[in-house]
Coordinates of N, CA and C and ligand atoms in Angstrom, one line a residue:
M1 N 162.7 89.3 96.2 CA 161.7 88.3 96.2 C 160.4 88.8 97.0
I2 N 159.3 88.5 96.5 CA 158.0 88.9 97.2 C 157.8 88.0 98.4
E3 N 157.6 88.6 99.5 CA 157.4 87.9 100.7 C 156.3 86.9 100.7
E4 N 156.5 85.7 101.1 CA 155.4 84.7 101.1 C 154.5 84.9 102.3
T5 N 153.3 84.2 102.2 CA 152.3 84.4 103.2 C 152.1 83.2 104.0
I6 N 151.2 83.2 104.9 CA 150.8 82.1 105.8 C 150.4 80.9 104.9
F7 N 149.9 81.2 103.7 CA 149.4 80.1 102.8 C 150.6 79.2 102.4
S8 N 151.8 79.8 102.2 CA 153.0 79.0 101.8 C 153.3 78.0 102.9
K9 N 153.2 78.4 104.2 CA 153.4 77.5 105.3 C 152.4 76.4 105.4
I10 N 151.1 76.8 105.0 CA 150.1 75.7 105.0 C 150.4 74.7 103.9
I11 N 150.9 75.2 102.8 CA 151.2 74.2 101.7 C 152.3 73.3 102.1
R12 N 153.3 73.8 102.8 CA 154.4 73.0 103.3 C 154.1 72.2 104.6
K13 N 152.9 72.4 105.1 CA 152.4 71.7 106.3 C 153.3 72.2 107.5
E14 N 153.8 73.4 107.5 CA 154.5 73.9 108.6 C 153.5 74.6 109.6
L15 N 152.3 74.8 109.1 CA 151.2 75.3 109.9 C 150.0 74.4 109.6
P16 N 149.2 74.1 110.7 CA 148.1 73.2 110.5 C 147.0 73.8 109.7
S17 N 146.3 73.0 109.0 CA 145.1 73.4 108.2 C 144.2 72.2 108.0
D18 N 142.9 72.4 107.7 CA 142.1 71.3 107.3 C 142.2 71.1 105.8
M19 N 143.2 70.4 105.4 CA 143.6 70.2 104.0 C 142.7 69.2 103.4
V20 N 142.1 69.5 102.2 CA 141.2 68.5 101.6 C 141.8 68.0 100.3
Y21 N 142.8 68.6 99.8 CA 143.4 68.1 98.5 C 144.8 68.8 98.4
Q22 N 145.8 68.0 97.8 CA 147.1 68.5 97.5 C 147.7 67.7 96.4
D23 N 148.3 68.3 95.4 CA 149.1 67.7 94.4 C 150.3 68.5 94.1
E24 N 150.9 68.3 92.9 CA 152.2 69.0 92.7 C 152.0 70.4 92.2
L25 N 150.7 70.8 91.9 CA 150.4 72.1 91.4 C 149.6 73.0 92.4
V26 N 148.6 72.3 93.1 CA 147.7 73.1 93.9 C 147.4 72.4 95.2
T27 N 146.9 73.3 96.2 CA 146.5 72.8 97.5 C 145.2 73.4 97.8
A28 N 144.3 72.6 98.5 CA 143.0 73.1 98.9 C 142.8 72.8 100.4
F29 N 142.3 73.8 101.1 CA 142.0 73.6 102.6 C 140.8 74.4 103.0
R30 N 140.2 74.1 104.1 CA 139.0 74.8 104.5 C 139.4 76.2 105.1
D31 N 138.6 77.1 104.7 CA 138.8 78.5 105.2 C 138.6 78.5 106.8
I32 N 139.5 79.2 107.4 CA 139.5 79.3 108.9 C 138.3 80.0 109.4
S33 N 137.6 80.8 108.6 CA 136.4 81.5 109.0 C 135.3 81.3 108.0
P34 N 134.7 80.1 108.0 CA 133.8 79.7 106.9 C 132.6 80.6 106.8
R35 N 132.2 81.1 105.6 CA 131.0 82.0 105.5 C 129.8 81.1 105.1
L36 N 130.0 79.9 104.7 CA 128.9 79.0 104.3 C 129.3 77.6 104.7
P37 N 128.4 76.6 104.6 CA 128.7 75.2 105.1 C 130.0 74.7 104.4
T38 N 130.1 74.9 103.1 CA 131.3 74.6 102.4 C 132.1 75.9 102.0
H39 N 133.3 76.0 102.5 CA 134.1 77.2 102.2 C 135.5 76.7 102.2
V40 N 136.0 76.4 101.0 CA 137.3 75.8 100.7 C 138.1 76.8 99.9
L41 N 139.4 77.0 100.2 CA 140.3 77.8 99.5 C 141.2 76.9 98.6
I42 N 141.3 77.2 97.3 CA 142.1 76.4 96.4 C 143.2 77.4 95.9
I43 N 144.4 77.0 96.1 CA 145.6 77.9 95.8 C 146.7 77.2 95.0
P44 N 147.4 77.9 94.2 CA 148.6 77.3 93.5 C 149.7 77.1 94.5
N45 N 150.5 76.1 94.4 CA 151.6 75.9 95.3 C 152.7 76.9 95.1
R46 N 152.8 77.4 93.9 CA 153.8 78.5 93.7 C 153.2 79.8 94.3
H47 N 154.0 80.6 94.9 CA 153.5 81.8 95.4 C 153.3 82.9 94.3
I48 N 152.1 83.0 93.9 CA 151.6 84.0 92.9 C 150.8 85.0 93.7
P49 N 151.2 86.2 93.9 CA 150.5 87.1 94.8 C 149.0 87.4 94.4
T50 N 148.8 87.7 93.1 CA 147.5 88.1 92.7 C 147.2 87.5 91.3
V51 N 146.0 87.6 90.9 CA 145.6 87.2 89.5 C 146.5 88.0 88.5
D52 N 146.8 89.2 88.9 CA 147.6 90.1 88.0 C 149.0 89.6 87.8
D53 N 149.5 88.7 88.6 CA 150.8 88.2 88.6 C 151.0 86.8 87.9
I54 N 149.9 86.3 87.4 CA 149.9 85.0 86.7 C 150.8 85.2 85.4
T55 N 151.6 84.1 85.1 CA 152.4 84.1 83.9 C 151.9 82.9 83.0
D56 N 152.4 82.9 81.8 CA 152.0 81.8 80.9 C 152.4 80.4 81.5
D57 N 153.5 80.4 82.3 CA 153.9 79.2 83.0 C 152.9 78.7 84.0
D58 N 152.0 79.5 84.4 CA 151.0 79.2 85.5 C 149.7 78.6 84.9
E59 N 149.6 78.5 83.6 CA 148.3 78.0 83.0 C 147.9 76.7 83.5
A60 N 148.9 75.8 83.7 CA 148.5 74.4 84.1 C 147.9 74.5 85.5
A61 N 148.5 75.3 86.4 CA 148.1 75.4 87.8 C 146.7 76.0 87.8
M62 N 146.5 77.1 87.0 CA 145.2 77.7 86.9 C 144.1 76.8 86.5
G63 N 144.4 76.0 85.5 CA 143.4 75.0 85.0 C 143.1 74.0 86.1
R64 N 144.2 73.5 86.8 CA 144.0 72.5 87.8 C 143.2 73.1 89.0
M65 N 143.3 74.4 89.3 CA 142.4 74.9 90.3 C 140.9 74.7 90.0
L66 N 140.6 74.9 88.8 CA 139.1 74.7 88.4 C 138.8 73.2 88.5
S67 N 139.6 72.3 88.0 CA 139.2 70.9 88.0 C 139.2 70.4 89.4
V68 N 140.1 70.9 90.3 CA 140.0 70.5 91.7 C 138.8 71.1 92.4
A69 N 138.4 72.3 92.0 CA 137.1 72.8 92.6 C 135.9 71.9 92.2
R70 N 135.9 71.4 91.0 CA 134.8 70.5 90.6 C 134.9 69.2 91.4
K71 N 136.1 68.7 91.6 CA 136.2 67.4 92.3 C 135.8 67.6 93.8
I72 N 136.2 68.7 94.4 CA 135.9 68.9 95.8 C 134.4 69.2 95.9
A73 N 133.8 69.9 95.0 CA 132.3 70.2 95.1 C 131.6 68.8 95.0
R74 N 132.0 67.9 94.2 CA 131.4 66.6 94.1 C 131.5 65.9 95.5
E75 N 132.7 65.9 96.0 CA 132.9 65.2 97.3 C 132.1 65.9 98.4
E76 N 131.9 67.2 98.3 CA 131.1 67.9 99.4 C 129.6 67.7 99.2
G77 N 129.2 67.1 98.0 CA 127.8 66.9 97.7 C 127.1 68.1 97.3
I78 N 127.8 69.1 96.7 CA 127.1 70.4 96.3 C 127.1 70.6 94.8
S79 N 127.5 69.6 94.1 CA 127.6 69.7 92.6 C 126.2 70.0 92.0
E80 N 125.2 69.3 92.5 CA 123.9 69.5 92.0 C 123.2 70.8 92.4
S81 N 123.4 71.1 93.7 CA 122.7 72.3 94.3 C 123.4 73.5 93.8
G82 N 124.7 73.4 93.5 CA 125.5 74.6 93.0 C 126.4 75.2 94.0
Y83 N 127.2 76.1 93.5 CA 128.2 76.8 94.3 C 128.8 78.0 93.6
R84 N 129.6 78.7 94.3 CA 130.2 79.9 93.7 C 131.7 79.8 93.9
L85 N 132.5 80.2 92.8 CA 133.9 80.3 92.9 C 134.3 81.8 92.8
I86 N 135.1 82.3 93.7 CA 135.5 83.7 93.8 C 137.0 83.8 93.9
I87 N 137.5 84.7 93.1 CA 138.9 85.1 93.3 C 139.0 86.6 93.4
N88 N 139.4 87.1 94.6 CA 139.5 88.5 94.8 C 140.9 89.0 94.4
C89 N 141.0 90.2 93.8 CA 142.3 90.7 93.4 C 142.5 92.1 93.9
R90 N 143.6 92.3 94.7 CA 144.1 93.6 95.2 C 143.0 94.3 96.0
E91 N 143.3 95.6 96.2 CA 142.5 96.4 97.1 C 141.0 96.5 96.8
D92 N 140.7 96.9 95.6 CA 139.2 97.0 95.2 C 138.5 95.7 95.2
G93 N 139.3 94.6 95.0 CA 138.7 93.3 95.0 C 138.6 92.7 96.5
R94 N 139.2 93.5 97.4 CA 139.2 93.1 98.9 C 140.0 91.8 99.1
Q95 N 141.1 91.7 98.4 CA 142.0 90.5 98.6 C 142.7 90.8 99.9
E96 N 142.6 89.9 100.9 CA 143.3 90.0 102.2 C 144.7 89.4 102.2
V97 N 144.7 88.2 101.6 CA 146.0 87.4 101.7 C 146.6 87.4 100.3
P98 N 147.9 88.0 100.2 CA 148.5 88.1 98.9 C 149.2 86.9 98.4
H99 N 148.4 85.8 98.3 CA 148.7 84.5 97.7 C 147.5 84.1 96.9
L100 N 147.5 84.2 95.6 CA 146.3 83.9 94.8 C 145.5 82.7 95.4
H101 N 144.2 82.9 95.6 CA 143.4 81.8 96.1 C 141.9 82.0 95.5
M102 N 141.3 80.8 95.3 CA 140.0 80.7 94.8 C 139.1 80.2 96.0
H103 N 138.0 80.9 96.3 CA 137.1 80.5 97.3 C 136.1 79.6 96.6
L104 N 135.8 78.4 97.2 CA 134.7 77.5 96.8 C 133.7 77.6 97.9
L105 N 132.5 78.2 97.5 CA 131.5 78.5 98.5 C 130.2 77.8 98.1
G106 N 129.5 77.1 99.1 CA 128.3 76.4 98.8 C 127.7 75.8 100.0
G107 N 126.7 74.9 99.7 CA 126.0 74.2 100.8 C 124.7 74.9 101.2
E108 N 124.5 76.1 100.7 CA 123.2 76.8 100.8 C 123.3 78.0 99.8
D109 N 122.2 78.7 99.6 CA 122.2 79.8 98.6 C 123.2 80.8 99.0
V110 N 124.1 81.1 98.0 CA 125.2 82.1 98.3 C 124.7 83.5 98.3
G111 N 123.5 83.8 97.8 CA 123.1 85.2 97.8 C 123.5 85.9 96.5
P112 N 123.2 87.2 96.4 CA 123.5 87.9 95.2 C 125.0 88.0 94.9
L113 N 125.3 88.3 93.7 CA 126.7 88.3 93.3 C 127.5 89.3 94.2
I114 N 127.0 90.5 94.2 CA 127.6 91.5 95.1 C 126.5 92.4 95.6
S115 N 126.6 92.9 96.8 CA 125.6 93.9 97.3 C 126.1 95.3 97.0
K116 N 125.3 96.0 96.2 CA 125.7 97.4 95.8 C 125.7 98.3 97.0
K117 N 126.7 99.2 97.0 CA 126.8 100.1 98.1 C 125.6 101.1 98.0
G118 N 125.1 101.5 99.2 CA 123.9 102.4 99.1 C 124.2 103.8 98.8
Ligands
LIG1 P1 140.5 87.1 100.6 O1 139.7 88.1 101.3 O2 142.0 87.4 100.6 O3 140.0 86.7 99.3 O4 140.4 85.7 101.5 C1 141.3 85.3 102.4 C2 140.7 84.2 103.2 O5 141.7 83.5 103.9 C3 139.6 84.6 104.2 O6 138.4 84.0 103.9 C4 140.2 84.1 105.5 O7 139.2 83.6 106.4 C5 141.2 83.0 105.1 N1 142.3 82.8 106.0 C6 143.1 83.8 106.4 N2 144.1 83.2 107.2 C7 143.9 81.9 107.2 C8 144.6 80.8 107.8 O8 145.6 80.9 108.5 N3 144.0 79.6 107.6 C9 142.9 79.4 106.8 N4 142.5 78.1 106.7 N5 142.3 80.4 106.2 C10 142.7 81.6 106.4

C-alpha cells in the first residue's frame, strides 16, 4: 500500500485545518502557507498520489474537484475577477505532497503562468 500523507489525516479530521468544503468524494481546505488572498487546496478523499495515478473509477471525484472549485470561488467572491487552478505532478511539476491536490488561487492577479528559467 502506498503510504498516506498528512492530507489523509486532514480529511479524517485527525489533524486541524481550515476546511471550507467536504463531501463523500472531495475535501477542500486553506493552504497552510497561502501565496495569494485565496489559496485553497481541493483534494480527492481517496489517496491518489499523483495525476498519473488516476483511474477510470476516479472520474467522478475529478469532476467534483472542478465543480467544487467553482463553488468555492463564488463563495470567496473571486468568480468575476478570476483565478487559477493548478495541479502539480511529480518532480518536474514540483509536487511536494504525494496526495493529488488542486490549488485554487486568486484574490489578486496571479501573474504569468510560469516564469522561465534564465
Ligand atoms: P504542491 O507543491 O505539492 O503542489 O503543494 C503542496 C501544498 O500543500 C503547499 O502549498 C503547502 O503549503 C501545502 N501544505 C503542506 N502541508 C500542509 C498542511 O499540513 N496543511 C495545509 N493546510 N497545507 C499544507
